């Protein structure tokens, strides 16, 4: 069973060798830029690890893994555009380095490139993986739409938020794991368990991302701390703060979320961190993260795979949840 340390160089090497044949290379320069920015590469790694878990060929699974990684980066490119984010992985976002129109068009080309690579999946597996990928892509768009709609709503419940991040984030991790299992020849019951594992891990991952946006180290996190606060995004932390706040605290939240407030960005971030501390929102979020992580691990426990082979995925999952970026 290949370790994460053995798999990541394979992925990075393959990404570095990708070529985009075109009469207009400027269309693909932003794609090369965003792919060269690094990242955790956990999604393609999960494809290859899940495939290897059942004795499948990692080399044959590589095009599928690369397609899913390109698709993931496409969603980040458009997400940054929607959020008007300046920084991603400590570098200017595509629409800042180039412009909005370039980001839209190169993002479209990125999506098509992802489908092209997915199309190189071995035919026997493609019949199952392509519909899974297509359904996942639609669900991610649905999650993004919910995220945007939440911005105009005063009240969002925890259940609504969890469903949004399930669609926007968790389903892609789940898709990667199930795709890898299919490529490895796993029984359908096993691939479904890995899919559920990915869903629960994805929820824990996104809640941790919400937490890092407030309490993370900017140098390690790869983007500005407090970005969600400044954009008034409905995160798990804000939703619970609004539910638990006193009348005076709600008034303060309303004032700081007002576009006409007489305060600096740093003052706004500090005010929300103080509020979250008073309401013990950090501890609540950490408890939910542990809850979903434990649910993910319980799915792994149900797999018909030797424990020593599962150790690689367990280790990768632990490292993912201990990350600072």
Coordinates of N, CA and C in Angstrom, one line a residue, residues 141-301:
X141 N -22.3 23.1 -7.7 CA -23.0 24.3 -8.2 C -24.2 24.7 -7.3
X142 N -24.9 23.7 -6.9 CA -26.1 23.9 -6.0 C -25.6 24.4 -4.6
X143 N -24.5 23.8 -4.1 CA -23.9 24.3 -2.9 C -23.5 25.7 -3.0
X144 N -22.8 26.1 -4.1 CA -22.4 27.5 -4.3 C -23.6 28.4 -4.3
X145 N -24.7 28.0 -5.0 CA -25.9 28.8 -5.0 C -26.5 29.0 -3.6
X146 N -26.6 28.0 -2.8 CA -27.0 28.1 -1.5 C -26.2 29.1 -0.7
X147 N -24.9 29.0 -0.9 CA -23.9 29.9 -0.2 C -24.2 31.3 -0.5
X148 N -24.4 31.6 -1.8 CA -24.7 33.0 -2.2 C -26.1 33.4 -1.7
X149 N -27.1 32.5 -1.7 CA -28.4 32.9 -1.2 C -28.4 33.2 0.3
X150 N -27.5 32.5 1.1 CA -27.4 32.7 2.5 C -27.0 34.2 2.8
X151 N -26.2 34.8 1.9 CA -25.7 36.1 2.2 C -26.9 37.1 2.3
X152 N -28.0 36.8 1.7 CA -29.1 37.8 1.7 C -30.2 37.4 2.7
X153 N -29.9 36.4 3.5 CA -30.9 35.9 4.5 C -30.3 36.2 5.9
X154 N -31.2 36.7 6.8 CA -30.8 37.0 8.1 C -30.6 35.7 9.0
X155 N -31.5 34.7 8.7 CA -31.4 33.5 9.5 C -31.1 32.3 8.7
X156 N -30.1 31.6 9.1 CA -29.7 30.3 8.4 C -29.5 29.3 9.6
X157 N -30.1 28.1 9.5 CA -30.0 27.1 10.5 C -28.7 26.3 10.3
X158 N -28.3 25.6 11.4 CA -27.2 24.8 11.3 C -27.4 23.7 10.2
X159 N -28.6 23.1 10.2 CA -28.9 22.0 9.3 C -28.8 22.5 7.8
X160 N -29.3 23.8 7.6 CA -29.1 24.3 6.2 C -27.7 24.5 5.9
X161 N -26.9 25.0 6.8 CA -25.5 25.2 6.6 C -24.7 23.9 6.3
X162 N -25.0 22.9 7.1 CA -24.4 21.6 6.9 C -24.7 21.0 5.5
X163 N -26.0 21.2 5.1 CA -26.3 20.7 3.8 C -25.6 21.5 2.7
X164 N -25.4 22.8 2.9 CA -24.7 23.6 1.9 C -23.2 23.2 1.8
X165 N -22.5 22.9 2.9 CA -21.1 22.5 2.8 C -21.0 21.1 2.4
X166 N -22.1 20.3 2.6 CA -22.0 18.9 2.1 C -22.0 19.0 0.6
X167 N -22.8 19.8 0.0 CA -22.8 20.0 -1.5 C -21.6 20.7 -2.0
X168 N -21.2 21.8 -1.4 CA -20.1 22.6 -1.9 C -18.7 22.0 -1.7
X169 N -18.5 21.2 -0.6 CA -17.2 20.7 -0.3 C -17.2 19.2 -0.2
X170 N -18.1 18.6 0.6 CA -17.9 17.2 1.0 C -18.1 16.2 -0.2
X171 N -19.0 16.6 -1.1 CA -19.3 15.6 -2.2 C -18.1 15.3 -3.1
X172 N -17.3 16.3 -3.2 CA -16.1 16.1 -4.1 C -15.1 15.2 -3.5
X173 N -14.9 15.3 -2.2 CA -14.0 14.3 -1.5 C -14.6 12.9 -1.6
X174 N -15.9 12.8 -1.4 CA -16.6 11.6 -1.5 C -16.5 11.0 -2.9
X175 N -16.6 11.8 -3.9 CA -16.5 11.4 -5.3 C -15.1 10.8 -5.6
X176 N -14.1 11.5 -5.1 CA -12.7 11.1 -5.3 C -12.5 9.7 -4.7
X177 N -13.0 9.5 -3.5 CA -12.8 8.2 -2.8 C -13.6 7.1 -3.5
X178 N -14.8 7.3 -3.9 CA -15.6 6.3 -4.6 C -15.0 6.0 -5.9
X179 N -14.6 7.1 -6.7 CA -14.0 6.8 -8.0 C -12.7 6.0 -7.9
X180 N -11.9 6.2 -6.9 CA -10.7 5.4 -6.7 C -11.1 4.0 -6.4
X181 N -12.1 3.8 -5.5 CA -12.5 2.4 -5.2 C -13.0 1.7 -6.4
X182 N -13.8 2.4 -7.3 CA -14.3 1.8 -8.5 C -13.1 1.4 -9.4
X183 N -12.1 2.2 -9.5 CA -11.0 1.9 -10.3 C -10.2 0.8 -9.8
X184 N -10.2 0.6 -8.5 CA -9.5 -0.5 -7.8 C -10.3 -1.8 -7.9
X185 N -11.5 -1.8 -8.4 CA -12.3 -3.0 -8.4 C -13.0 -3.4 -7.2
X186 N -13.3 -2.4 -6.3 CA -14.0 -2.7 -5.0 C -15.4 -3.0 -5.2
X187 N -16.0 -3.9 -4.4 CA -17.4 -4.2 -4.4 C -18.2 -2.9 -4.2
X188 N -19.4 -2.8 -4.7 CA -20.2 -1.6 -4.6 C -20.5 -1.2 -3.2
X189 N -20.7 -2.2 -2.3 CA -20.9 -1.8 -0.9 C -19.7 -1.1 -0.3
X190 N -18.5 -1.5 -0.7 CA -17.3 -0.9 -0.2 C -17.1 0.5 -0.7
X191 N -17.4 0.7 -2.0 CA -17.2 2.0 -2.6 C -18.3 3.0 -2.0
X192 N -19.4 2.5 -1.6 CA -20.4 3.3 -1.0 C -20.0 3.7 0.4
X193 N -19.4 2.8 1.1 CA -18.8 3.2 2.5 C -17.7 4.2 2.4
X194 N -16.9 4.1 1.4 CA -15.9 5.1 1.2 C -16.5 6.5 0.8
X195 N -17.6 6.4 0.0 CA -18.3 7.7 -0.3 C -18.8 8.3 1.0
X196 N -19.4 7.6 1.8 CA -19.9 8.2 3.1 C -18.8 8.6 4.0
X197 N -17.7 7.9 4.0 CA -16.5 8.3 4.7 C -16.0 9.7 4.2
X198 N -16.0 9.9 2.9 CA -15.6 11.2 2.3 C -16.6 12.3 2.6
X199 N -17.9 12.0 2.7 CA -18.9 13.0 3.1 C -18.6 13.5 4.5
X200 N -18.5 12.6 5.4 CA -18.3 13.0 6.8 C -16.9 13.7 7.0
X201 N -15.9 13.2 6.4 CA -14.6 13.9 6.5 C -14.7 15.3 5.8
X202 N -15.4 15.4 4.7 CA -15.5 16.7 4.1 C -16.2 17.7 4.9
X203 N -17.2 17.3 5.7 CA -17.9 18.2 6.6 C -17.0 18.6 7.7
X204 N -16.2 17.7 8.3 CA -15.2 18.1 9.3 C -14.2 19.0 8.7
X205 N -13.8 18.8 7.5 CA -12.8 19.6 6.8 C -13.3 21.0 6.6
X206 N -14.5 21.2 6.2 CA -15.0 22.5 5.9 C -15.2 23.3 7.2
X207 N -15.7 22.6 8.3 CA -15.9 23.3 9.6 C -14.5 23.7 10.1
X208 N -13.5 22.9 9.9 CA -12.2 23.3 10.3 C -11.7 24.5 9.5
X209 N -12.1 24.6 8.2 CA -11.7 25.7 7.4 C -12.4 27.0 7.9
X210 N -13.6 26.9 8.3 CA -14.3 28.0 9.0 C -13.6 28.5 10.2
X211 N -13.1 27.5 11.0 CA -12.3 27.8 12.2 C -11.0 28.5 11.9
X212 N -10.3 27.9 10.9 CA -9.0 28.5 10.5 C -9.1 29.9 10.0
X213 N -10.2 30.2 9.3 CA -10.4 31.5 8.8 C -10.5 32.6 9.9
X214 N -10.8 32.2 11.1 CA -10.8 33.1 12.2 C -9.6 33.0 13.1
X215 N -9.2 31.8 13.3 CA -8.1 31.5 14.3 C -6.8 31.0 13.7
X216 N -6.7 30.9 12.4 CA -5.5 30.4 11.8 C -4.4 31.4 11.7
X217 N -3.2 30.9 11.3 CA -2.0 31.7 11.1 C -2.0 32.1 9.6
X218 N -2.0 33.4 9.3 CA -2.1 33.9 7.9 C -1.0 33.3 7.1
X219 N 0.2 33.1 7.6 CA 1.3 32.6 6.8 C 1.1 31.1 6.5
X220 N 0.5 30.4 7.4 CA 0.2 29.0 7.1 C -1.1 28.7 6.4
X221 N -2.1 29.6 6.6 CA -3.4 29.4 6.1 C -3.4 29.6 4.6
X222 N -2.6 30.5 4.1 CA -2.5 30.7 2.6 C -3.4 31.8 2.1
X223 N -4.2 32.3 2.9 CA -5.1 33.5 2.5 C -5.3 34.3 3.8
X224 N -5.9 35.5 3.6 CA -6.1 36.4 4.7 C -7.0 35.9 5.7
X225 N -6.6 36.0 7.0 CA -7.5 35.6 8.1 C -8.6 36.6 8.2
X226 N -9.8 36.1 8.6 CA -10.9 37.0 8.7 C -11.7 37.3 7.4
X227 N -11.3 36.7 6.4 CA -12.0 37.0 5.1 C -13.5 36.7 5.1
X228 N -13.9 35.7 5.8 CA -15.3 35.4 5.9 C -16.0 36.4 6.7
X229 N -15.4 36.9 7.7 CA -15.9 38.0 8.6 C -16.1 39.2 7.8
X230 N -15.1 39.6 7.1 CA -15.2 40.9 6.3 C -16.2 40.8 5.2
X231 N -16.5 39.6 4.7 CA -17.5 39.4 3.6 C -18.9 39.2 4.1
X232 N -19.0 39.1 5.5 CA -20.3 38.8 6.1 C -20.8 37.5 5.7
X233 N -19.9 36.5 5.5 CA -20.4 35.2 5.0 C -21.0 34.4 6.2
X234 N -22.1 33.7 5.9 CA -22.7 32.9 6.9 C -21.8 31.6 7.1
X235 N -21.1 31.6 8.2 CA -20.3 30.4 8.5 C -20.9 29.7 9.7
X236 N -20.4 28.5 10.0 CA -20.9 27.8 11.2 C -20.8 28.7 12.4
X237 N -19.7 29.4 12.5 CA -19.4 30.2 13.7 C -20.4 31.4 13.8
X238 N -20.7 32.1 12.7 CA -21.6 33.2 12.7 C -23.0 32.8 13.0
X239 N -23.4 31.7 12.4 CA -24.8 31.2 12.6 C -25.1 30.9 14.0
X240 N -24.1 30.3 14.7 CA -24.3 30.0 16.1 C -24.2 31.2 17.0
X241 N -23.3 32.2 16.6 CA -23.2 33.4 17.3 C -24.5 34.2 17.3
X242 N -25.1 34.2 16.1 CA -26.4 34.9 16.0 C -27.5 34.3 16.8
X243 N -27.5 32.9 16.9 CA -28.5 32.2 17.7 C -28.3 32.4 19.2
X244 N -27.1 32.5 19.6 CA -26.8 32.6 21.1 C -26.6 34.0 21.6
X245 N -26.4 35.0 20.8 CA -26.1 36.3 21.2 C -27.3 37.0 22.0
X246 N -26.9 37.8 22.9 CA -27.9 38.6 23.7 C -28.3 39.8 22.7
X247 N -29.3 40.5 23.2 CA -29.8 41.6 22.4 C -28.7 42.6 22.1
X248 N -27.9 42.9 23.1 CA -26.8 43.8 23.0 C -25.7 43.3 22.0
X249 N -25.4 42.0 22.1 CA -24.5 41.4 21.2 C -25.0 41.4 19.7
X250 N -26.3 41.1 19.6 CA -26.9 41.1 18.2 C -26.8 42.5 17.6
X251 N -27.0 43.5 18.5 CA -26.9 44.9 18.0 C -25.5 45.2 17.5
X252 N -24.5 44.7 18.3 CA -23.1 44.9 17.9 C -22.8 44.2 16.6
X253 N -23.3 42.9 16.4 CA -23.1 42.2 15.2 C -23.7 43.0 14.0
X254 N -24.9 43.5 14.2 CA -25.5 44.2 13.1 C -24.7 45.4 12.7
X255 N -24.2 46.1 13.7 CA -23.4 47.3 13.5 C -22.1 47.0 12.7
X256 N -21.5 45.9 13.1 CA -20.2 45.5 12.4 C -20.4 45.0 11.1
X257 N -21.6 44.4 10.8 CA -21.9 43.9 9.5 C -22.4 44.9 8.6
X258 N -22.7 46.1 9.1 CA -23.2 47.2 8.2 C -22.1 47.7 7.4
X259 N -22.4 48.0 6.1 CA -21.4 48.5 5.2 C -21.0 49.9 5.5
X260 N -21.8 50.6 6.3 CA -21.5 52.0 6.6 C -20.8 52.2 8.0
X261 N -20.4 51.1 8.6 CA -19.8 51.2 9.9 C -18.5 52.0 9.9
X262 N -18.3 52.7 11.0 CA -17.1 53.5 11.1 C -16.0 52.8 11.9
X263 N -15.4 51.7 11.2 CA -14.4 50.9 11.9 C -13.5 50.3 10.7
X264 N -12.4 49.9 11.1 CA -11.4 49.3 10.2 C -11.7 47.8 10.0
X265 N -11.1 47.2 9.0 CA -11.3 45.7 8.8 C -10.7 45.0 10.0
X266 N -9.5 45.5 10.6 CA -8.9 44.8 11.7 C -9.8 44.9 12.9
X267 N -10.5 46.0 13.1 CA -11.4 46.2 14.2 C -12.6 45.3 14.1
X268 N -13.1 45.1 12.9 CA -14.2 44.2 12.7 C -13.9 42.8 13.0
X269 N -12.7 42.4 12.5 CA -12.3 41.0 12.8 C -12.1 40.8 14.3
X270 N -11.4 41.7 15.0 CA -11.2 41.6 16.4 C -12.5 41.6 17.2
X271 N -13.5 42.3 16.7 CA -14.8 42.4 17.4 C -15.5 41.0 17.3
X272 N -15.4 40.4 16.2 CA -16.0 39.1 16.0 C -15.3 38.0 16.8
X273 N -14.0 38.0 16.8 CA -13.2 37.0 17.5 C -13.5 37.2 19.0
X274 N -13.7 38.4 19.5 CA -14.0 38.6 20.9 C -15.4 38.0 21.2
X275 N -16.4 38.3 20.3 CA -17.7 37.7 20.5 C -17.7 36.2 20.5
X276 N -17.0 35.6 19.5 CA -16.9 34.1 19.5 C -16.3 33.6 20.7
X277 N -15.4 34.3 21.3 CA -14.7 33.8 22.6 C -15.8 33.9 23.7
X278 N -16.5 35.0 23.8 CA -17.5 35.1 24.8 C -18.6 34.0 24.8
X279 N -18.9 33.7 23.6 CA -20.0 32.7 23.4 C -19.5 31.3 23.3
X280 N -18.2 31.1 23.4 CA -17.6 29.7 23.3 C -17.9 29.0 22.0
X281 N -17.9 29.8 20.9 CA -18.2 29.3 19.6 C -17.1 28.4 19.1
X282 N -15.8 28.8 19.4 CA -14.7 28.0 19.0 C -14.8 26.5 19.5
X283 N -15.1 26.4 20.8 CA -15.3 25.1 21.4 C -16.4 24.3 20.7
X284 N -17.5 25.0 20.5 CA -18.7 24.3 19.8 C -18.3 23.8 18.4
X285 N -17.5 24.6 17.7 CA -17.1 24.2 16.3 C -16.2 23.0 16.4
X286 N -15.2 23.1 17.3 CA -14.3 22.0 17.5 C -15.0 20.7 17.8
X287 N -16.1 20.8 18.6 CA -16.8 19.6 19.0 C -17.5 19.0 17.8
X288 N -18.1 19.8 16.9 CA -18.7 19.4 15.7 C -17.7 18.7 14.7
X289 N -16.5 19.3 14.7 CA -15.5 18.7 13.8 C -15.1 17.3 14.3
X290 N -15.0 17.1 15.6 CA -14.7 15.8 16.1 C -15.9 14.8 15.8
X291 N -17.1 15.3 15.9 CA -18.3 14.5 15.7 C -18.2 14.0 14.3
X292 N -18.0 14.8 13.3 CA -18.0 14.4 11.9 C -16.8 13.5 11.6
X293 N -15.7 13.8 12.2 CA -14.5 13.0 12.0 C -14.7 11.6 12.5
X294 N -15.3 11.5 13.7 CA -15.5 10.2 14.2 C -16.5 9.4 13.4
X295 N -17.5 10.1 12.8 CA -18.4 9.4 11.9 C -17.7 8.9 10.6
X296 N -16.7 9.7 10.2 CA -15.9 9.2 9.0 C -15.1 8.0 9.4
X297 N -14.5 8.0 10.5 CA -13.7 6.8 10.9 C -14.5 5.6 11.1
X298 N -15.8 5.7 11.6 CA -16.7 4.6 11.7 C -17.0 3.9 10.4
X299 N -17.0 4.7 9.3 CA -17.2 4.1 8.0 C -16.0 3.3 7.6
X300 N -14.8 3.8 7.9 CA -13.6 3.0 7.6 C -13.6 1.7 8.4
X301 N -14.0 1.8 9.6 CA -14.1 0.5 10.4 C -14.9 -0.6 9.8

